[in-house]
């Protein structure tokens, strides 16, 4: 696989890994960095972009869920997790990279109509930091 195809595969795998679909992009990042070490920063950028856009697709799904009043009424009004997300706001999306709960945080942010620009920035920062740590471990 050539450099361009490798980066495209990394983008696709990192995007899908950040959606509600199962999958991981670490193996693809490993393959790209071991096959093309000169693509270090490009690979980090592509993986972070793909993963952030995947997280934003989960955010968009949250926008289509029923409004908060309807859910609270149907649940009897007891939803402590909502208060926690509300308390921390978009800053909580620094943890969007965490398996399982990261996807839920992205959906919850959309559902609660957290500012999408801040959501995307914090999401991107957390995801980039994670990929940077993984890449540093791979190339060490």
PDB file of C-alpha atoms in Angstrom:
ATOM      1  CA  UNK A   1       0.000   0.000   0.000  1.00  0.00           C
ATOM      2  CA  UNK A   2       1.405   3.410  -0.916  1.00  0.00           C
ATOM      3  CA  UNK A   3       1.581   6.452   1.374  1.00  0.00           C
ATOM      4  CA  UNK A   4      -1.622   8.073   0.143  1.00  0.00           C
ATOM      5  CA  UNK A   5      -3.647   4.873   0.430  1.00  0.00           C
ATOM      6  CA  UNK A   6      -2.243   4.272   3.906  1.00  0.00           C
ATOM      7  CA  UNK A   7      -3.332   7.712   5.071  1.00  0.00           C
ATOM      8  CA  UNK A   8      -6.778   7.223   3.506  1.00  0.00           C
ATOM      9  CA  UNK A   9      -7.167   3.869   5.305  1.00  0.00           C
ATOM     10  CA  UNK A  10      -6.089   5.562   8.539  1.00  0.00           C
ATOM     11  CA  UNK A  11      -8.680   8.306   8.040  1.00  0.00           C
ATOM     12  CA  UNK A  12     -11.482   5.806   7.397  1.00  0.00           C
ATOM     13  CA  UNK A  13     -10.538   3.581  10.332  1.00  0.00           C
ATOM     14  CA  UNK A  14     -10.189   6.524  12.733  1.00  0.00           C
ATOM     15  CA  UNK A  15     -13.534   7.943  11.587  1.00  0.00           C
ATOM     16  CA  UNK A  16     -15.346   4.642  12.071  1.00  0.00           C
ATOM     17  CA  UNK A  17     -13.634   4.036  15.419  1.00  0.00           C
ATOM     18  CA  UNK A  18     -15.182   7.257  16.748  1.00  0.00           C
ATOM     19  CA  UNK A  19     -18.728   6.379  15.751  1.00  0.00           C
ATOM     20  CA  UNK A  20     -21.131   4.054  17.485  1.00  0.00           C
ATOM     21  CA  UNK A  21     -19.782   1.259  15.270  1.00  0.00           C
ATOM     22  CA  UNK A  22     -17.166  -1.026  16.824  1.00  0.00           C
ATOM     23  CA  UNK A  23     -13.612  -0.740  15.614  1.00  0.00           C
ATOM     24  CA  UNK A  24     -10.170   0.543  16.385  1.00  0.00           C
ATOM     25  CA  UNK A  25      -7.669   2.581  14.454  1.00  0.00           C
ATOM     26  CA  UNK A  26      -4.576   1.902  16.529  1.00  0.00           C
ATOM     27  CA  UNK A  27      -3.491  -1.041  14.367  1.00  0.00           C
ATOM     28  CA  UNK A  28      -3.769   1.060  11.212  1.00  0.00           C
ATOM     29  CA  UNK A  29      -1.794   3.882  12.859  1.00  0.00           C
ATOM     30  CA  UNK A  30       0.848   1.323  13.840  1.00  0.00           C
ATOM     31  CA  UNK A  31       1.019   0.072  10.244  1.00  0.00           C
ATOM     32  CA  UNK A  32       1.340   3.556   8.792  1.00  0.00           C
ATOM     33  CA  UNK A  33       4.012   4.661  11.264  1.00  0.00           C
ATOM     34  CA  UNK A  34       6.092   1.514  10.901  1.00  0.00           C
ATOM     35  CA  UNK A  35       5.785   1.481   7.115  1.00  0.00           C
ATOM     36  CA  UNK A  36       6.221   5.218   6.620  1.00  0.00           C
ATOM     37  CA  UNK A  37       7.894   6.823   9.657  1.00  0.00           C
ATOM     38  CA  UNK A  38       8.302  10.064   7.691  1.00  0.00           C
ATOM     39  CA  UNK A  39       4.495  10.436   7.798  1.00  0.00           C
ATOM     40  CA  UNK A  40       4.512  10.856  11.590  1.00  0.00           C
ATOM     41  CA  UNK A  41       2.799  14.273  11.717  1.00  0.00           C
ATOM     42  CA  UNK A  42       0.625  13.592   8.690  1.00  0.00           C
ATOM     43  CA  UNK A  43      -0.590  10.356  10.251  1.00  0.00           C
ATOM     44  CA  UNK A  44      -1.317  12.093  13.570  1.00  0.00           C
ATOM     45  CA  UNK A  45      -3.206  14.831  11.764  1.00  0.00           C
ATOM     46  CA  UNK A  46      -5.224  12.456   9.580  1.00  0.00           C
ATOM     47  CA  UNK A  47      -6.090  10.139  12.484  1.00  0.00           C
ATOM     48  CA  UNK A  48      -7.101  13.063  14.695  1.00  0.00           C
ATOM     49  CA  UNK A  49      -9.211  14.636  11.948  1.00  0.00           C
ATOM     50  CA  UNK A  50     -10.967  11.372  11.107  1.00  0.00           C
ATOM     51  CA  UNK A  51     -11.614  10.566  14.752  1.00  0.00           C
ATOM     52  CA  UNK A  52     -12.901  14.073  15.474  1.00  0.00           C
ATOM     53  CA  UNK A  53     -15.253  13.989  12.489  1.00  0.00           C
ATOM     54  CA  UNK A  54     -16.478  10.579  13.625  1.00  0.00           C
ATOM     55  CA  UNK A  55     -17.152  12.028  17.072  1.00  0.00           C
ATOM     56  CA  UNK A  56     -18.995  14.934  15.510  1.00  0.00           C
ATOM     57  CA  UNK A  57     -21.206  12.460  13.627  1.00  0.00           C
ATOM     58  CA  UNK A  58     -22.178  11.045  17.028  1.00  0.00           C
ATOM     59  CA  UNK A  59     -22.791  14.621  18.195  1.00  0.00           C
ATOM     60  CA  UNK A  60     -25.109  15.060  15.186  1.00  0.00           C
ATOM     61  CA  UNK A  61     -27.005  11.896  16.138  1.00  0.00           C
ATOM     62  CA  UNK A  62     -27.628  13.490  19.536  1.00  0.00           C
ATOM     63  CA  UNK A  63     -29.270  16.448  17.829  1.00  0.00           C
ATOM     64  CA  UNK A  64     -31.987  14.141  16.480  1.00  0.00           C
ATOM     65  CA  UNK A  65     -32.895  12.537  19.796  1.00  0.00           C
ATOM     66  CA  UNK A  66     -36.116  13.639  21.529  1.00  0.00           C
ATOM     67  CA  UNK A  67     -35.817  16.819  23.525  1.00  0.00           C
ATOM     68  CA  UNK A  68     -34.737  16.768  27.157  1.00  0.00           C
ATOM     69  CA  UNK A  69     -38.173  17.516  28.612  1.00  0.00           C
ATOM     70  CA  UNK A  70     -39.692  14.496  26.870  1.00  0.00           C
ATOM     71  CA  UNK A  71     -36.936  12.169  28.103  1.00  0.00           C
ATOM     72  CA  UNK A  72     -37.079  13.518  31.667  1.00  0.00           C
ATOM     73  CA  UNK A  73     -40.859  13.132  31.745  1.00  0.00           C
ATOM     74  CA  UNK A  74     -40.669   9.533  30.499  1.00  0.00           C
ATOM     75  CA  UNK A  75     -37.839   8.620  32.904  1.00  0.00           C
ATOM     76  CA  UNK A  76     -39.477  10.037  36.018  1.00  0.00           C
ATOM     77  CA  UNK A  77     -36.991  12.920  36.184  1.00  0.00           C
ATOM     78  CA  UNK A  78     -33.995  10.957  37.504  1.00  0.00           C
ATOM     79  CA  UNK A  79     -31.014  11.329  35.185  1.00  0.00           C
ATOM     80  CA  UNK A  80     -27.873  12.150  37.178  1.00  0.00           C
ATOM     81  CA  UNK A  81     -25.570  11.692  34.189  1.00  0.00           C
ATOM     82  CA  UNK A  82     -27.242  14.649  32.496  1.00  0.00           C
ATOM     83  CA  UNK A  83     -26.356  16.902  35.387  1.00  0.00           C
ATOM     84  CA  UNK A  84     -22.734  15.765  35.231  1.00  0.00           C
ATOM     85  CA  UNK A  85     -22.473  16.530  31.506  1.00  0.00           C
ATOM     86  CA  UNK A  86     -24.238  19.830  32.066  1.00  0.00           C
ATOM     87  CA  UNK A  87     -21.841  20.726  34.869  1.00  0.00           C
ATOM     88  CA  UNK A  88     -18.700  20.157  32.793  1.00  0.00           C
ATOM     89  CA  UNK A  89     -20.081  21.244  29.410  1.00  0.00           C
ATOM     90  CA  UNK A  90     -17.903  20.949  26.330  1.00  0.00           C
ATOM     91  CA  UNK A  91     -14.770  20.473  28.454  1.00  0.00           C
ATOM     92  CA  UNK A  92     -15.892  16.903  29.154  1.00  0.00           C
ATOM     93  CA  UNK A  93     -15.290  16.110  25.495  1.00  0.00           C
ATOM     94  CA  UNK A  94     -11.565  15.996  26.211  1.00  0.00           C
ATOM     95  CA  UNK A  95     -12.529  12.447  27.220  1.00  0.00           C
ATOM     96  CA  UNK A  96     -14.282  11.665  23.928  1.00  0.00           C
ATOM     97  CA  UNK A  97     -11.438   9.267  23.075  1.00  0.00           C
ATOM     98  CA  UNK A  98     -12.257   6.930  25.982  1.00  0.00           C
ATOM     99  CA  UNK A  99     -13.711   3.661  24.677  1.00  0.00           C
ATOM    100  CA  UNK A 100     -17.483   3.241  25.082  1.00  0.00           C
ATOM    101  CA  UNK A 101     -18.155   6.336  27.209  1.00  0.00           C
ATOM    102  CA  UNK A 102     -16.549   8.654  24.662  1.00  0.00           C
ATOM    103  CA  UNK A 103     -19.237   7.843  22.100  1.00  0.00           C
ATOM    104  CA  UNK A 104     -21.935   8.441  24.691  1.00  0.00           C
ATOM    105  CA  UNK A 105     -20.381  11.771  25.683  1.00  0.00           C
ATOM    106  CA  UNK A 106     -20.454  12.904  22.053  1.00  0.00           C
ATOM    107  CA  UNK A 107     -24.099  11.903  21.639  1.00  0.00           C
ATOM    108  CA  UNK A 108     -24.993  13.550  24.961  1.00  0.00           C
ATOM    109  CA  UNK A 109     -23.242  16.762  23.923  1.00  0.00           C
ATOM    110  CA  UNK A 110     -25.349  16.915  20.783  1.00  0.00           C
ATOM    111  CA  UNK A 111     -28.495  16.066  22.701  1.00  0.00           C
ATOM    112  CA  UNK A 112     -27.827  18.839  25.214  1.00  0.00           C
ATOM    113  CA  UNK A 113     -26.990  21.234  22.367  1.00  0.00           C
ATOM    114  CA  UNK A 114     -23.499  21.975  23.694  1.00  0.00           C
ATOM    115  CA  UNK A 115     -21.810  24.622  21.526  1.00  0.00           C
ATOM    116  CA  UNK A 116     -20.640  22.601  18.523  1.00  0.00           C
ATOM    117  CA  UNK A 117     -17.477  24.629  17.926  1.00  0.00           C
ATOM    118  CA  UNK A 118     -16.264  24.214  21.507  1.00  0.00           C
ATOM    119  CA  UNK A 119     -17.352  20.572  21.441  1.00  0.00           C
ATOM    120  CA  UNK A 120     -15.300  19.973  18.299  1.00  0.00           C
ATOM    121  CA  UNK A 121     -12.239  21.800  19.663  1.00  0.00           C
ATOM    122  CA  UNK A 122     -12.167  19.912  22.973  1.00  0.00           C
ATOM    123  CA  UNK A 123     -12.926  16.647  21.199  1.00  0.00           C
ATOM    124  CA  UNK A 124     -10.062  17.251  18.742  1.00  0.00           C
ATOM    125  CA  UNK A 125      -7.629  18.166  21.533  1.00  0.00           C
ATOM    126  CA  UNK A 126      -8.372  15.000  23.494  1.00  0.00           C
ATOM    127  CA  UNK A 127      -8.231  12.768  20.446  1.00  0.00           C
ATOM    128  CA  UNK A 128      -4.986  14.331  19.196  1.00  0.00           C
ATOM    129  CA  UNK A 129      -3.371  13.864  22.631  1.00  0.00           C
ATOM    130  CA  UNK A 130      -4.357  10.204  22.615  1.00  0.00           C
ATOM    131  CA  UNK A 131      -2.993   9.565  19.112  1.00  0.00           C
ATOM    132  CA  UNK A 132       0.175  11.477  19.991  1.00  0.00           C
ATOM    133  CA  UNK A 133       0.732   9.244  23.041  1.00  0.00           C
ATOM    134  CA  UNK A 134       0.129   6.116  20.950  1.00  0.00           C
ATOM    135  CA  UNK A 135       2.445   7.326  18.179  1.00  0.00           C
ATOM    136  CA  UNK A 136       5.152   8.191  20.700  1.00  0.00           C
ATOM    137  CA  UNK A 137       4.927   4.680  22.127  1.00  0.00           C
ATOM    138  CA  UNK A 138       5.082   3.134  18.646  1.00  0.00           C
ATOM    139  CA  UNK A 139       8.128   5.111  17.553  1.00  0.00           C
ATOM    140  CA  UNK A 140      10.000   4.909  20.856  1.00  0.00           C
TER     141      UNK A 140
END
